[in-house]
Short mmCIF file of C-alpha atoms in Angstrom, two decimals:
data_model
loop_
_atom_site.label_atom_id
_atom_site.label_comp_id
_atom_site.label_asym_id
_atom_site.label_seq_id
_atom_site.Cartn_x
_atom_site.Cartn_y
_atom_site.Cartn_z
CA UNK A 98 96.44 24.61 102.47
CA UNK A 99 96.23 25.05 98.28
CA UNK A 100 98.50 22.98 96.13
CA UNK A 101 100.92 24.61 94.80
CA UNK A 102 100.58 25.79 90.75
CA UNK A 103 102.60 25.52 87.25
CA UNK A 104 104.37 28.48 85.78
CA UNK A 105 105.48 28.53 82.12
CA UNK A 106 108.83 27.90 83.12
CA UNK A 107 108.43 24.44 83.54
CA UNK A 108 109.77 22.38 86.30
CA UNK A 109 111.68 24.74 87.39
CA UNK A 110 109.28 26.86 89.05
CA UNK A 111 106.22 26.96 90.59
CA UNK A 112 103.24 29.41 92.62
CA UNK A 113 102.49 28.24 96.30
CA UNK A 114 99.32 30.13 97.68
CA UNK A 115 100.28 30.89 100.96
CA UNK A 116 97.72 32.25 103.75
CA UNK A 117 98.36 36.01 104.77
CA UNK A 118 96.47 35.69 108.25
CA UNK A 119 93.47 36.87 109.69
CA UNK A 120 90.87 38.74 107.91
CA UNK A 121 88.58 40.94 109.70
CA UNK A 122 84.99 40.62 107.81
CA UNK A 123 82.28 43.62 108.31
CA UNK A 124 78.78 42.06 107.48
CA UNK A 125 75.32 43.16 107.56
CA UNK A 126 72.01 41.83 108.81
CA UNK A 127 70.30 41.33 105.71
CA UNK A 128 71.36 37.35 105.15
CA UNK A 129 72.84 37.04 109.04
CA UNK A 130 73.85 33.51 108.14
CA UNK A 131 74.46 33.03 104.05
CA UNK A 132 76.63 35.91 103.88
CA UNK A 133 78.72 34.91 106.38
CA UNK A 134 79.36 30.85 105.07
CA UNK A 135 80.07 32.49 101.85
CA UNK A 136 82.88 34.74 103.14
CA UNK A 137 84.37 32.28 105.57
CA UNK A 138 84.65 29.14 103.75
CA UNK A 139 86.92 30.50 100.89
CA UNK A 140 89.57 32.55 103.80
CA UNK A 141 89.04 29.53 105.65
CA UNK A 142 89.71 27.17 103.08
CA UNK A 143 92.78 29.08 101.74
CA UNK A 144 94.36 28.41 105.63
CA UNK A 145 93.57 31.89 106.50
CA UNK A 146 91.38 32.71 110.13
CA UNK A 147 87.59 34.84 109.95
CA UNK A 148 87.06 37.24 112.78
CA UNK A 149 83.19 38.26 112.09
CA UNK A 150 82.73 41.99 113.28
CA UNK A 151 78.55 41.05 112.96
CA UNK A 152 76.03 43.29 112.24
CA UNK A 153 74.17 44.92 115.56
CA UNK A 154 70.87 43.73 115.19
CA UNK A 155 71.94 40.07 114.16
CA UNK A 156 74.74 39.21 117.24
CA UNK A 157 72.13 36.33 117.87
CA UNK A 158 73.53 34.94 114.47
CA UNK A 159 76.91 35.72 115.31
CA UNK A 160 77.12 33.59 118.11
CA UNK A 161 74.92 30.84 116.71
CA UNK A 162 77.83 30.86 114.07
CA UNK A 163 80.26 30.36 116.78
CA UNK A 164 79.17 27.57 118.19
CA UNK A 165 78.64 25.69 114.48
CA UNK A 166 81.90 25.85 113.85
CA UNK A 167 82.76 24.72 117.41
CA UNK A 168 80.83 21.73 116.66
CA UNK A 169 82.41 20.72 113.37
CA UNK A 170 85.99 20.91 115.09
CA UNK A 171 87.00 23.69 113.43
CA UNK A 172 90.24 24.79 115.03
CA UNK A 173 89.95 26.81 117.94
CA UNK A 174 90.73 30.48 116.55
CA UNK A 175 89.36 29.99 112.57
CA UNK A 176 86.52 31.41 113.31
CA UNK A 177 85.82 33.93 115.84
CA UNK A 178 83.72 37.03 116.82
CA UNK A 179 83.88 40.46 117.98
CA UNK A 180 81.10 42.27 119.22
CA UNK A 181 82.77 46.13 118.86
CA UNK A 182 80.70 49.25 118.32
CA UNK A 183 81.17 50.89 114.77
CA UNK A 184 83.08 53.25 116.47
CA UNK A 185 85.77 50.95 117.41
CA UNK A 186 86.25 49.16 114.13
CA UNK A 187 88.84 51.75 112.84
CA UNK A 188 91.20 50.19 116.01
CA UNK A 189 90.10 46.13 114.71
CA UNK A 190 90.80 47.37 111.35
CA UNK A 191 94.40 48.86 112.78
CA UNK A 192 95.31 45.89 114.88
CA UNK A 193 98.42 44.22 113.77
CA UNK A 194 97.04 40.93 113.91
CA UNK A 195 95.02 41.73 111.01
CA UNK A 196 96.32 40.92 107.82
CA UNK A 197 93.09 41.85 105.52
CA UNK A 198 89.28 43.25 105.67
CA UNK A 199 86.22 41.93 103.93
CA UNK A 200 83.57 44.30 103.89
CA UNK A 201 79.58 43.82 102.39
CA UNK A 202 77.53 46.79 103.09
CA UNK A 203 76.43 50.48 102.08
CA UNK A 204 78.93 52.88 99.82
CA UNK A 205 80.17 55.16 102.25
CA UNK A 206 80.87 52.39 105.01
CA UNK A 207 82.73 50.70 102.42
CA UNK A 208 84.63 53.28 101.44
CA UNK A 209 85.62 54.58 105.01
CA UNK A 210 86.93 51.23 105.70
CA UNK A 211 89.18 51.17 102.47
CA UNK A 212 90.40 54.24 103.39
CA UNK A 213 91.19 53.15 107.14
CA UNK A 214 93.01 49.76 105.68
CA UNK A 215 94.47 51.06 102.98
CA UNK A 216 96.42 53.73 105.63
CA UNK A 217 97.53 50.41 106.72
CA UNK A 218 98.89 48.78 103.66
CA UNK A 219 96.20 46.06 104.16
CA UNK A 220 94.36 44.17 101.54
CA UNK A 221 90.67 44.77 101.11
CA UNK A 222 87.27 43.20 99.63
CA UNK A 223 84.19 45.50 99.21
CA UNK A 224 81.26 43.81 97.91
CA UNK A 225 78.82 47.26 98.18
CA UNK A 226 75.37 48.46 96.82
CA UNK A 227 73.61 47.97 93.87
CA UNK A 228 71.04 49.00 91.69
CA UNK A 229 70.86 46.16 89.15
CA UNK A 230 69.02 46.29 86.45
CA UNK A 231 66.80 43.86 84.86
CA UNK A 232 66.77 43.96 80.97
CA UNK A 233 63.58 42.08 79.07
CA UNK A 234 63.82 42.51 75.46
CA UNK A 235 61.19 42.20 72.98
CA UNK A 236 61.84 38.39 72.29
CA UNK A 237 61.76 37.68 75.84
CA UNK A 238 59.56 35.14 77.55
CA UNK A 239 56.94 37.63 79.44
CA UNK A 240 55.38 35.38 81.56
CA UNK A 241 58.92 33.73 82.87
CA UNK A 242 60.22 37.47 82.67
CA UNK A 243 57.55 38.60 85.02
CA UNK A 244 57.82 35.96 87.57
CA UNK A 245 61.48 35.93 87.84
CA UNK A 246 61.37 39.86 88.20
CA UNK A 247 59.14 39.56 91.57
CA UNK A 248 60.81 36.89 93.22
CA UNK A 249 64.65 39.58 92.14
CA UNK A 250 62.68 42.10 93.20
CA UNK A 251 60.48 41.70 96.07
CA UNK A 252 62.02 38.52 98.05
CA UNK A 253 63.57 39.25 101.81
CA UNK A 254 61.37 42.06 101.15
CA UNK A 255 63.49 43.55 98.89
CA UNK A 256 66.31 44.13 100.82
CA UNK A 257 69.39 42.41 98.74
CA UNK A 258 72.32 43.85 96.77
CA UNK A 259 71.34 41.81 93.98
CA UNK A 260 67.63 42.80 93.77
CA UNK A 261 66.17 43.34 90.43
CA UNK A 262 65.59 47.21 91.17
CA UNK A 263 65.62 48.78 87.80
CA UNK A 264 63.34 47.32 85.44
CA UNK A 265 64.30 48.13 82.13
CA UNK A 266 61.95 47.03 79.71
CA UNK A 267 61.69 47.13 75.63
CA UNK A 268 58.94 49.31 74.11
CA UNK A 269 57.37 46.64 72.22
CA UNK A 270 56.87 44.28 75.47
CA UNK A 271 56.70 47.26 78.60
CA UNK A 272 52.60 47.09 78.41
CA UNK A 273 51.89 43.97 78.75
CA UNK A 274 54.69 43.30 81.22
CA UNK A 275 53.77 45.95 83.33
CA UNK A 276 49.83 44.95 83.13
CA UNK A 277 51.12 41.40 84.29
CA UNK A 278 53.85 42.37 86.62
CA UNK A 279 51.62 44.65 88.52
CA UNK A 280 48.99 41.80 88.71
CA UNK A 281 51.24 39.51 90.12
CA UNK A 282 52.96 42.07 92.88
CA UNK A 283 49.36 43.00 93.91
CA UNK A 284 48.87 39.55 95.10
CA UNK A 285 51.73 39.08 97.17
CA UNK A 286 51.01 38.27 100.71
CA UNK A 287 51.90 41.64 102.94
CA UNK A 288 52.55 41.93 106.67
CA UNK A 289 53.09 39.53 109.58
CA UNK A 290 56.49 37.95 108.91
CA UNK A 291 55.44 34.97 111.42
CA UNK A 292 52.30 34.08 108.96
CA UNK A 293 54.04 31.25 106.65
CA UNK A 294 52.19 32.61 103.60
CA UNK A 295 53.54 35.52 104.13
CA UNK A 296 55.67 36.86 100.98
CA UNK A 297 57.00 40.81 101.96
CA UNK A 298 57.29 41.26 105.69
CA UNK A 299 58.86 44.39 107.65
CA UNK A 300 61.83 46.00 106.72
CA UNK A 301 64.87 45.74 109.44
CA UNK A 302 64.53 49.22 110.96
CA UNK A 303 62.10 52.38 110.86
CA UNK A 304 65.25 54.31 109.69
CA UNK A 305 65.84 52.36 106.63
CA UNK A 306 62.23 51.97 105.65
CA UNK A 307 61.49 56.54 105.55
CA UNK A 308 64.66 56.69 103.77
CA UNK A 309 62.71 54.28 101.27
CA UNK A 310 59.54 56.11 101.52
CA UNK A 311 61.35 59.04 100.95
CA UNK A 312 63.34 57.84 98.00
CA UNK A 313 59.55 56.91 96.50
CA UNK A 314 58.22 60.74 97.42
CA UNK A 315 61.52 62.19 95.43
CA UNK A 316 60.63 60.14 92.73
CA UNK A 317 57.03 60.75 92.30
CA UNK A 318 57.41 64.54 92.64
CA UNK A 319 60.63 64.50 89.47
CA UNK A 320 57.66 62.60 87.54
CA UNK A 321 57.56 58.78 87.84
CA UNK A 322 53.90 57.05 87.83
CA UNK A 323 52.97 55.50 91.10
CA UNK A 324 50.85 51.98 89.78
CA UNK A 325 50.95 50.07 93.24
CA UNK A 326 51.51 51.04 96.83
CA UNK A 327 53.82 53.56 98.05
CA UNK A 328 52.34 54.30 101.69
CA UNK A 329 53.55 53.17 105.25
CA UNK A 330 51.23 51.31 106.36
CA UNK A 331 49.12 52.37 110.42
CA UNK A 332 50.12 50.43 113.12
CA UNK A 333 53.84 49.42 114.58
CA UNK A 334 56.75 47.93 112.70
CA UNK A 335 58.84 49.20 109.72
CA UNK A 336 56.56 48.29 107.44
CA UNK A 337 56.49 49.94 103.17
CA UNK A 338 53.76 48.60 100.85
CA UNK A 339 55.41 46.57 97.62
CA UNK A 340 55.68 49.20 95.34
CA UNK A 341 55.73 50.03 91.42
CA UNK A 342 56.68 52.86 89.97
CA UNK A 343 56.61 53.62 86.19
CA UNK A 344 57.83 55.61 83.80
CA UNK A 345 61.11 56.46 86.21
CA UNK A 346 63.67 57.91 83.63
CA UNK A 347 67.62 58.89 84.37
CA UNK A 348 67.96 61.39 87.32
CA UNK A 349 65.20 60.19 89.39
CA UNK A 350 65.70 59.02 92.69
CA UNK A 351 64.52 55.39 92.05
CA UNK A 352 66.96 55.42 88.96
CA UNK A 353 70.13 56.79 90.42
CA UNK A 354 70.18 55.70 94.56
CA UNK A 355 69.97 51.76 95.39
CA UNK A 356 66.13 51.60 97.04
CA UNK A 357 66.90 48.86 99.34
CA UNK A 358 63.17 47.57 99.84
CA UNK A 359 60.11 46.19 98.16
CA UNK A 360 60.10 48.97 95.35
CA UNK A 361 60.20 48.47 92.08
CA UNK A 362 61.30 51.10 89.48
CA UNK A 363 60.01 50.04 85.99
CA UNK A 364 62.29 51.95 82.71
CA UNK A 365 61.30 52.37 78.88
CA UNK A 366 64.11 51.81 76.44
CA UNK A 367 63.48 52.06 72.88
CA UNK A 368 65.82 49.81 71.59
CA UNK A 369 67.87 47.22 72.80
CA UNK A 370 70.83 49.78 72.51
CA UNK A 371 69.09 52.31 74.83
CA UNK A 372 68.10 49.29 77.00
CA UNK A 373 71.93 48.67 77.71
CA UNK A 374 72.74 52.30 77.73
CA UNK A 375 70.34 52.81 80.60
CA UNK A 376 71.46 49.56 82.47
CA UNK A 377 74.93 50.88 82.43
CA UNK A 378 73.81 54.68 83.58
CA UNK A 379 73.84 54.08 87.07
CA UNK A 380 77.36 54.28 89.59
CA UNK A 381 76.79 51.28 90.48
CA UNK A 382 77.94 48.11 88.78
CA UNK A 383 76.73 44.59 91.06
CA UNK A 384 74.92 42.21 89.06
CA UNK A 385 72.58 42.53 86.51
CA UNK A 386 69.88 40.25 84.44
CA UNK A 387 68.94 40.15 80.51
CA UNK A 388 65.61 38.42 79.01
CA UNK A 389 66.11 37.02 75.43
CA UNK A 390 65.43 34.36 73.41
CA UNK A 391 68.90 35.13 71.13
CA UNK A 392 71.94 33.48 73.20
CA UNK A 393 74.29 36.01 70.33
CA UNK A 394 72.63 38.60 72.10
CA UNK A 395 72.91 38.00 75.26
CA UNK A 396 76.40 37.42 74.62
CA UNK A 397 76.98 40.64 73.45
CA UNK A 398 74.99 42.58 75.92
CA UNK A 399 76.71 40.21 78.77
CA UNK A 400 80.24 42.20 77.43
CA UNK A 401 78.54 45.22 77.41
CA UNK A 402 76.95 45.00 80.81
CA UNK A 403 79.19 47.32 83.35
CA UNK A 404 78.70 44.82 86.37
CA UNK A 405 80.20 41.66 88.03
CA UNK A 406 77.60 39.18 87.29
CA UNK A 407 74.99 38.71 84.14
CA UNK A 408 71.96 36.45 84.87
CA UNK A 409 70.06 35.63 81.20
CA UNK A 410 66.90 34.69 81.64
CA UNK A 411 67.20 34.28 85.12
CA UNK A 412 67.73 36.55 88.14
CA UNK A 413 70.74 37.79 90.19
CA UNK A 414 71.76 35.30 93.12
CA UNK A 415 75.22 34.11 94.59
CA UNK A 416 76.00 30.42 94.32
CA UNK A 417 79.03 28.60 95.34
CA UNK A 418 80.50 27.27 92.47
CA UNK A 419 80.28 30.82 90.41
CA UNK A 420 82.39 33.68 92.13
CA UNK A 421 80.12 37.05 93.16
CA UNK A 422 81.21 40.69 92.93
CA UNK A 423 81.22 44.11 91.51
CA UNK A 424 82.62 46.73 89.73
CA UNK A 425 82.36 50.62 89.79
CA UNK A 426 80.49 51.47 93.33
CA UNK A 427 80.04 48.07 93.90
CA UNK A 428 83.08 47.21 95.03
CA UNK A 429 86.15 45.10 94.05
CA UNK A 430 87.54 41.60 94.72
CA UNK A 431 85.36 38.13 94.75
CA UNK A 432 83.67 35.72 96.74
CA UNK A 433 82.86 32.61 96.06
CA UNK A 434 84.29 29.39 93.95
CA UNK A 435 88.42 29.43 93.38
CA UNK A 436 88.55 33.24 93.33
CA UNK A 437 87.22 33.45 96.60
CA UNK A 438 89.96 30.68 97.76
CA UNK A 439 92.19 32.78 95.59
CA UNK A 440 91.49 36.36 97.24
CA UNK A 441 93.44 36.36 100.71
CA UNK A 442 96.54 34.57 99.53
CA UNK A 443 99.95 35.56 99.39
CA UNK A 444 101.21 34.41 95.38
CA UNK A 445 104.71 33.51 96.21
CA UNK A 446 106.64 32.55 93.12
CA UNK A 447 109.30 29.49 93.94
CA UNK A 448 112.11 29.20 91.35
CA UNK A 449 114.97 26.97 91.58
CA UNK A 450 118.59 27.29 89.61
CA UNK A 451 117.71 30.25 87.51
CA UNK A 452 120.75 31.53 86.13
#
């Protein structure tokens, strides 16, 4: 349970932050593990119960879940699992027994599942896609610029919310970035996920990785330069080369649709101005990173930035102590640090003698 909290009344009254009850949580397969602790710990932590609607593909993860919490002593009941098909989600999300839905995943399953709990007068969390861009400026440190942008770009082979996919870069510095970035992505180990040296592996299904490969083709025919990769590789598995494309401008496909795989979508802004301009043309509204040397500047690009999260000189990542979100197509609500706690609570006002 939270403590209770002041007002500015005084002694008189305070805020208790009550549990509301189960939450039903709708998670994916890309982090099968992270994503969940994240979620759970702050509903758990606020006195609330997790029931884990897993991903498909991960239920391995799901159950492995289970019995961790089993072995801390968790409460029989704070953490549970239901292995439903997508179809029968809209009756979980129904159920009377729950009081609230957390939902990370794709733009129109988040939104279906609003819609569904919101029919229902019940409180929701939608951390969704992204397409977050990466801003280096023409102070920034290249070489620190360049390896922070493969690692945001093409780690877990590129499939993360918070992935550095556009790559907006100053005119003064885009040469010599994209000379080094290119260098660098080339080298990357490609191919058998068991190898340890192994850097991009296979994408999580065939499906995902042609909508990818498609997304490139869409790109390269409205115009975009194609400086690395790009194929599907022979053989079995849902394999997609790390990718660069250059030159991508507003409109394309790599610009405007989250590519959720090892593709990077490189952007020339003239100006610092245009750079932010271009980072905030996009629906979507995650996370976002900006390369500087100037902490005034980054300040003032950080207010101007439309997402939930800046990274400066850094890249995009959740952390517990920080909370995690978006705005715009994104999604709404945190995770993660007090907000998290703070999301699934019922703010009940106390006030005693008030005349």
């Amino acid at each position: 349970m939270l403590k209770d909290g002041p007002t500015l009344v005084g002694p008189h009254a305070y805020v208790s932050y009550l549990p509301i009850g189960p939450v039903l949580a709708i998670m994916p397969w890309n982090f099968p593990y992270w994503q969940i602790l994240r979620g759970a710990m702050p509903i758990v932590l606020a006195g609330n119960s997790y029931v884990l609607k897993h991903a498909p593909n991960v239920q391995g993860c799901a159950r492995a879940l289970l019995d961790l919490f089993a072995q801390a002593e968790f409460p029989e009941g704070v953490f549970s699992v239901i292995n439903v098909t997508n179809d029968l989600v809209s009756t979980a999300i129904a159920d009377r027994r729950i009081s609230a839905v957390a939902v990370t995943g794709s733009v129109r399953a988040g939104s279906a599942i609003a819609a569904q709990a919101g029919a229902a007068l019940k409180k929701t969390l939608l951390e969704l896609g992204g397409s977050d861009p990466f801003v280096v400026l023409a102070d920034a440190d290249i070489d620190r610029a360049v390896d922070a942008a493969v690692v945001g770009r093409y780690q877990n082979s590129g499939q993360i919310c918070i992935a550095a996919k556009r790559i907006i870069l100053e005119a003064p510095i885009a040469a010599a970035f994209t000379e080094k970035f290119v260098a660098k992505v080339a080298k990357l180990e490609f191919g058998d996920p068991q190898k340890p040296s192994t850097y991009v592996g296979p994408m999580a299904r065939t499906d995902l990785r042609d909508e990818l490969a498609n997304q490139v083709h869409r790109t390269l025919e409205q115009g975009a330069e194609l400086l690395l990769g790009g194929r599907i590789p022979k053989g079995v598995g849902a394999f997609h080369e790390p990718t660069v494309l250059a030159n991508v401008k507003p409109g394309m496909a790599a610009f405007t649709e989250e590519t959720f795989g090892p593709v990077a979508a490189l952007i020339q802004a003239k100006d610092e101005d245009d750079a932010l301009q271009l980072a905030n043309a996009s629906e979507f509204g995650l996370s976002g990173a900006i390369w500087t040397q100037r902490k005034d500047l980054a300040r003032k690009m950080a207010r101007g930035l439309e997402t939930g999260g800046v990274f400066v000189n850094g890249f995009s990542a959740s952390d517990p102590r920080v909370p995690i979100g978006g705005v715009k197509n994104s999604g709404y609500g945190r995770e993660l640090s007090h907000f998290g706690v703070h999301e699934f609570v019922n703010v009940q006002t106390v006030w005693f003698d008030r005349t």
